[in-house]
Structures are given as C-alpha cells and as structure tokens.
Amino acid sequence: MVTLEELRSRIETYMRQKGLPYTVEPTGIYRISHGTTFVRLGVFQTKAGVNILKLMAPVALEITKITPELTRFLAEKNGELLFGKFSLYTKNKNIMYEHTLFGDTLSAETLYTSIVLIVGTADQFDEQVAKMAAGKRVKDLL
C-alpha cells in the first residue's frame, strides 16, 4: 500500500507525462482543464486504509429545476453508460459526472483514459442536462 503523499506524487508525474494541465486547489483537489470544461480529482483514504481517487466533471451548475423527467433521465443514462455515473447534488445545486478509481494500482494510462472519458461524457450531455435542470454549463460561466 502506498501513502497518500506517494500517490499524489505518482498522479502528478502521470499528468506531466501525459501533458495534462492541472492546478491544485487549496483543499488539495486537482483541477484538470480540458477544452471548455474541467475535471476535479480528489485523493482520499478510506477508514480501511484503501486509497481512492474520485474524478468529477460538472455537467450542470446552479440548477433550479429537479423534475421526475430529469431524475429518470439521469438514472436511465447511469444504467446505459459503461463508465462513470451522473450524480445530483441538491445541496450545491450541481449535477456532476464522476467515477472512482483505486489508487494503489493506478497507472498513467488508466488515469489519462479515465479523465478523457469523464470529461468527454460530461461535455456530451451538458447542454441537454443543463436545459432539463434549468442550470448552466461550465462554458456558460466562463
């Protein structure tokens, strides 16, 4: 098992190798820009000592309308998509597309592919979901 410091060092090395531009937020969360959106990557350790990476890309922000049609759409897409899931955060009024990875077995290719899949899927659905939820896309806020 690797320490969180070792894992963070490995992640930063992988992102540099793959040419991924990133910043580190004051909370320690990585922010990886990609086109008109971004992925946030958090590194955590469970109570059992398992290292986890959580990748999250915004799909709709500042949402104002949560309807049965929206929640059904998100649930059905979660059943269809092979990688990742939509998550509705009612407290923050956001819809994210996210996935978790095990940190101890992380490779550069897995990290890169995961980032590309998460941000690509978020970008694919952001317009439709933002419209359904009466929210904003990341590119609307730039």
Tab-separated table of C-alpha atoms in Angstrom:
chain	number	residue	atom	x	y	z
A	1	MET	CA	0.000	0.000	0.000
A	2	VAL	CA	1.274	3.460	-0.888
A	3	THR	CA	0.903	6.565	1.227
A	4	LEU	CA	-1.286	9.443	0.084
A	5	GLU	CA	1.852	11.533	-0.470
A	6	GLU	CA	3.342	8.815	-2.706
A	7	LEU	CA	0.077	8.516	-4.610
A	8	ARG	CA	-0.170	12.278	-5.118
A	9	SER	CA	3.409	12.316	-6.401
A	10	ARG	CA	2.589	9.475	-8.803
A	11	ILE	CA	-0.542	11.283	-10.045
A	12	GLU	CA	1.406	14.481	-10.696
A	13	THR	CA	4.096	12.540	-12.562
A	14	TYR	CA	1.466	10.817	-14.702
A	15	MET	CA	-0.281	14.089	-15.525
A	16	ARG	CA	3.012	15.716	-16.529
A	17	GLN	CA	3.894	12.672	-18.687
A	18	LYS	CA	0.523	12.892	-20.461
A	19	GLY	CA	0.740	16.682	-20.864
A	20	LEU	CA	-2.375	17.350	-18.790
A	21	PRO	CA	-2.507	20.925	-17.475
A	22	TYR	CA	-3.552	20.955	-13.831
A	23	THR	CA	-3.708	23.166	-10.787
A	24	VAL	CA	-4.061	22.217	-7.135
A	25	GLU	CA	-6.870	23.889	-5.214
A	26	PRO	CA	-6.262	24.978	-1.582
A	27	THR	CA	-8.187	21.868	-0.484
A	28	GLY	CA	-5.678	19.624	-2.276
A	29	ILE	CA	-8.105	18.763	-5.075
A	30	TYR	CA	-6.549	18.661	-8.536
A	31	ARG	CA	-8.281	20.592	-11.306
A	32	ILE	CA	-7.512	19.398	-14.822
A	33	SER	CA	-8.684	21.706	-17.616
A	34	HIS	CA	-9.919	20.135	-20.810
A	35	GLY	CA	-11.484	22.217	-23.572
A	36	THR	CA	-14.386	24.228	-22.210
A	37	THR	CA	-14.725	22.188	-19.029
A	38	PHE	CA	-12.618	20.548	-16.329
A	39	VAL	CA	-12.284	17.526	-14.074
A	40	ARG	CA	-11.709	17.730	-10.340
A	41	LEU	CA	-9.684	14.862	-8.909
A	42	GLY	CA	-9.665	14.146	-5.186
A	43	VAL	CA	-7.338	11.698	-3.454
A	44	PHE	CA	-8.722	10.064	-0.320
A	45	GLN	CA	-8.039	7.207	2.041
A	46	THR	CA	-10.898	5.147	3.474
A	47	LYS	CA	-11.059	4.115	7.135
A	48	ALA	CA	-9.822	0.702	5.986
A	49	GLY	CA	-6.718	2.347	4.509
A	50	VAL	CA	-7.718	1.980	0.843
A	51	ASN	CA	-6.585	4.831	-1.412
A	52	ILE	CA	-9.335	6.159	-3.685
A	53	LEU	CA	-9.357	8.716	-6.482
A	54	LYS	CA	-12.633	10.474	-7.220
A	55	LEU	CA	-12.952	12.199	-10.591
A	56	MET	CA	-15.794	14.689	-11.073
A	57	ALA	CA	-16.718	16.819	-14.093
A	58	PRO	CA	-19.531	19.375	-13.924
A	59	VAL	CA	-22.483	18.778	-16.218
A	60	ALA	CA	-24.958	21.393	-14.947
A	61	LEU	CA	-24.326	24.059	-12.324
A	62	GLU	CA	-26.690	26.320	-10.391
A	63	ILE	CA	-29.625	24.093	-11.294
A	64	THR	CA	-33.074	25.376	-10.396
A	65	LYS	CA	-35.400	22.602	-11.563
A	66	ILE	CA	-35.334	18.978	-10.412
A	67	THR	CA	-38.146	17.095	-12.104
A	68	PRO	CA	-39.129	13.442	-12.345
A	69	GLU	CA	-38.108	13.598	-16.022
A	70	LEU	CA	-34.621	14.803	-15.092
A	71	THR	CA	-34.056	12.186	-12.405
A	72	ARG	CA	-35.395	9.453	-14.672
A	73	PHE	CA	-33.090	10.592	-17.499
A	74	LEU	CA	-30.057	10.539	-15.170
A	75	ALA	CA	-30.972	7.123	-13.752
A	76	GLU	CA	-31.524	5.615	-17.207
A	77	LYS	CA	-28.243	7.036	-18.523
A	78	ASN	CA	-26.462	5.611	-15.474
A	79	GLY	CA	-27.783	2.210	-16.493
A	80	GLU	CA	-26.650	2.613	-20.114
A	81	LEU	CA	-23.206	4.168	-19.732
A	82	LEU	CA	-20.285	1.789	-19.274
A	83	PHE	CA	-18.005	4.100	-17.298
A	84	GLY	CA	-18.933	6.657	-14.667
A	85	LYS	CA	-22.229	7.920	-13.345
A	86	PHE	CA	-24.292	11.070	-13.054
A	87	SER	CA	-24.664	12.428	-9.531
A	88	LEU	CA	-27.179	15.023	-8.404
A	89	TYR	CA	-26.004	17.256	-5.570
A	90	THR	CA	-29.127	19.045	-4.355
A	91	LYS	CA	-27.319	20.954	-1.584
A	92	ASN	CA	-24.838	22.515	-4.038
A	93	LYS	CA	-27.366	22.571	-6.910
A	94	ASN	CA	-24.994	20.750	-9.284
A	95	ILE	CA	-25.059	17.692	-11.493
A	96	MET	CA	-21.691	16.030	-11.948
A	97	TYR	CA	-20.382	13.135	-13.979
A	98	GLU	CA	-17.991	11.098	-11.866
A	99	HIS	CA	-16.082	7.891	-11.314
A	100	THR	CA	-13.806	6.430	-8.644
A	101	LEU	CA	-10.555	4.528	-9.082
A	102	PHE	CA	-8.322	2.551	-6.750
A	103	GLY	CA	-5.148	4.492	-6.091
A	104	ASP	CA	-2.646	1.759	-5.245
A	105	THR	CA	-2.918	0.107	-8.673
A	106	LEU	CA	-3.225	3.309	-10.693
A	107	SER	CA	-1.320	3.535	-13.971
A	108	ALA	CA	-0.682	6.567	-16.175
A	109	GLU	CA	-2.870	5.104	-18.912
A	110	THR	CA	-5.775	4.399	-16.551
A	111	LEU	CA	-5.650	7.917	-15.134
A	112	TYR	CA	-5.454	9.558	-18.565
A	113	THR	CA	-8.198	7.406	-20.092
A	114	SER	CA	-10.455	7.998	-17.085
A	115	ILE	CA	-10.030	11.772	-17.305
A	116	VAL	CA	-10.767	11.764	-21.041
A	117	LEU	CA	-13.866	9.562	-20.607
A	118	ILE	CA	-15.257	11.596	-17.705
A	119	VAL	CA	-14.768	14.988	-19.337
A	120	GLY	CA	-15.950	13.697	-22.724
A	121	THR	CA	-19.172	12.291	-21.307
A	122	ALA	CA	-19.826	15.437	-19.267
A	123	ASP	CA	-19.323	17.534	-22.399
A	124	GLN	CA	-21.593	15.225	-24.420
A	125	PHE	CA	-24.541	15.665	-22.044
A	126	ASP	CA	-24.029	19.111	-20.503
A	127	GLU	CA	-26.284	21.021	-22.892
A	128	GLN	CA	-29.180	18.574	-22.609
A	129	VAL	CA	-28.946	18.137	-18.828
A	130	ALA	CA	-28.458	21.860	-18.129
A	131	LYS	CA	-31.574	22.597	-20.180
A	132	MET	CA	-33.621	19.940	-18.350
A	133	ALA	CA	-32.441	21.202	-14.946
A	134	ALA	CA	-32.629	24.915	-15.829
A	135	GLY	CA	-28.949	25.182	-14.967
A	136	LYS	CA	-25.721	26.413	-16.504
A	137	ARG	CA	-22.875	24.660	-18.265
A	138	VAL	CA	-19.275	25.408	-17.316
A	139	LYS	CA	-18.742	27.212	-20.626
A	140	ASP	CA	-21.759	29.443	-19.802
A	141	LEU	CA	-19.946	30.671	-16.697
A	142	LEU	CA	-16.593	31.426	-18.334
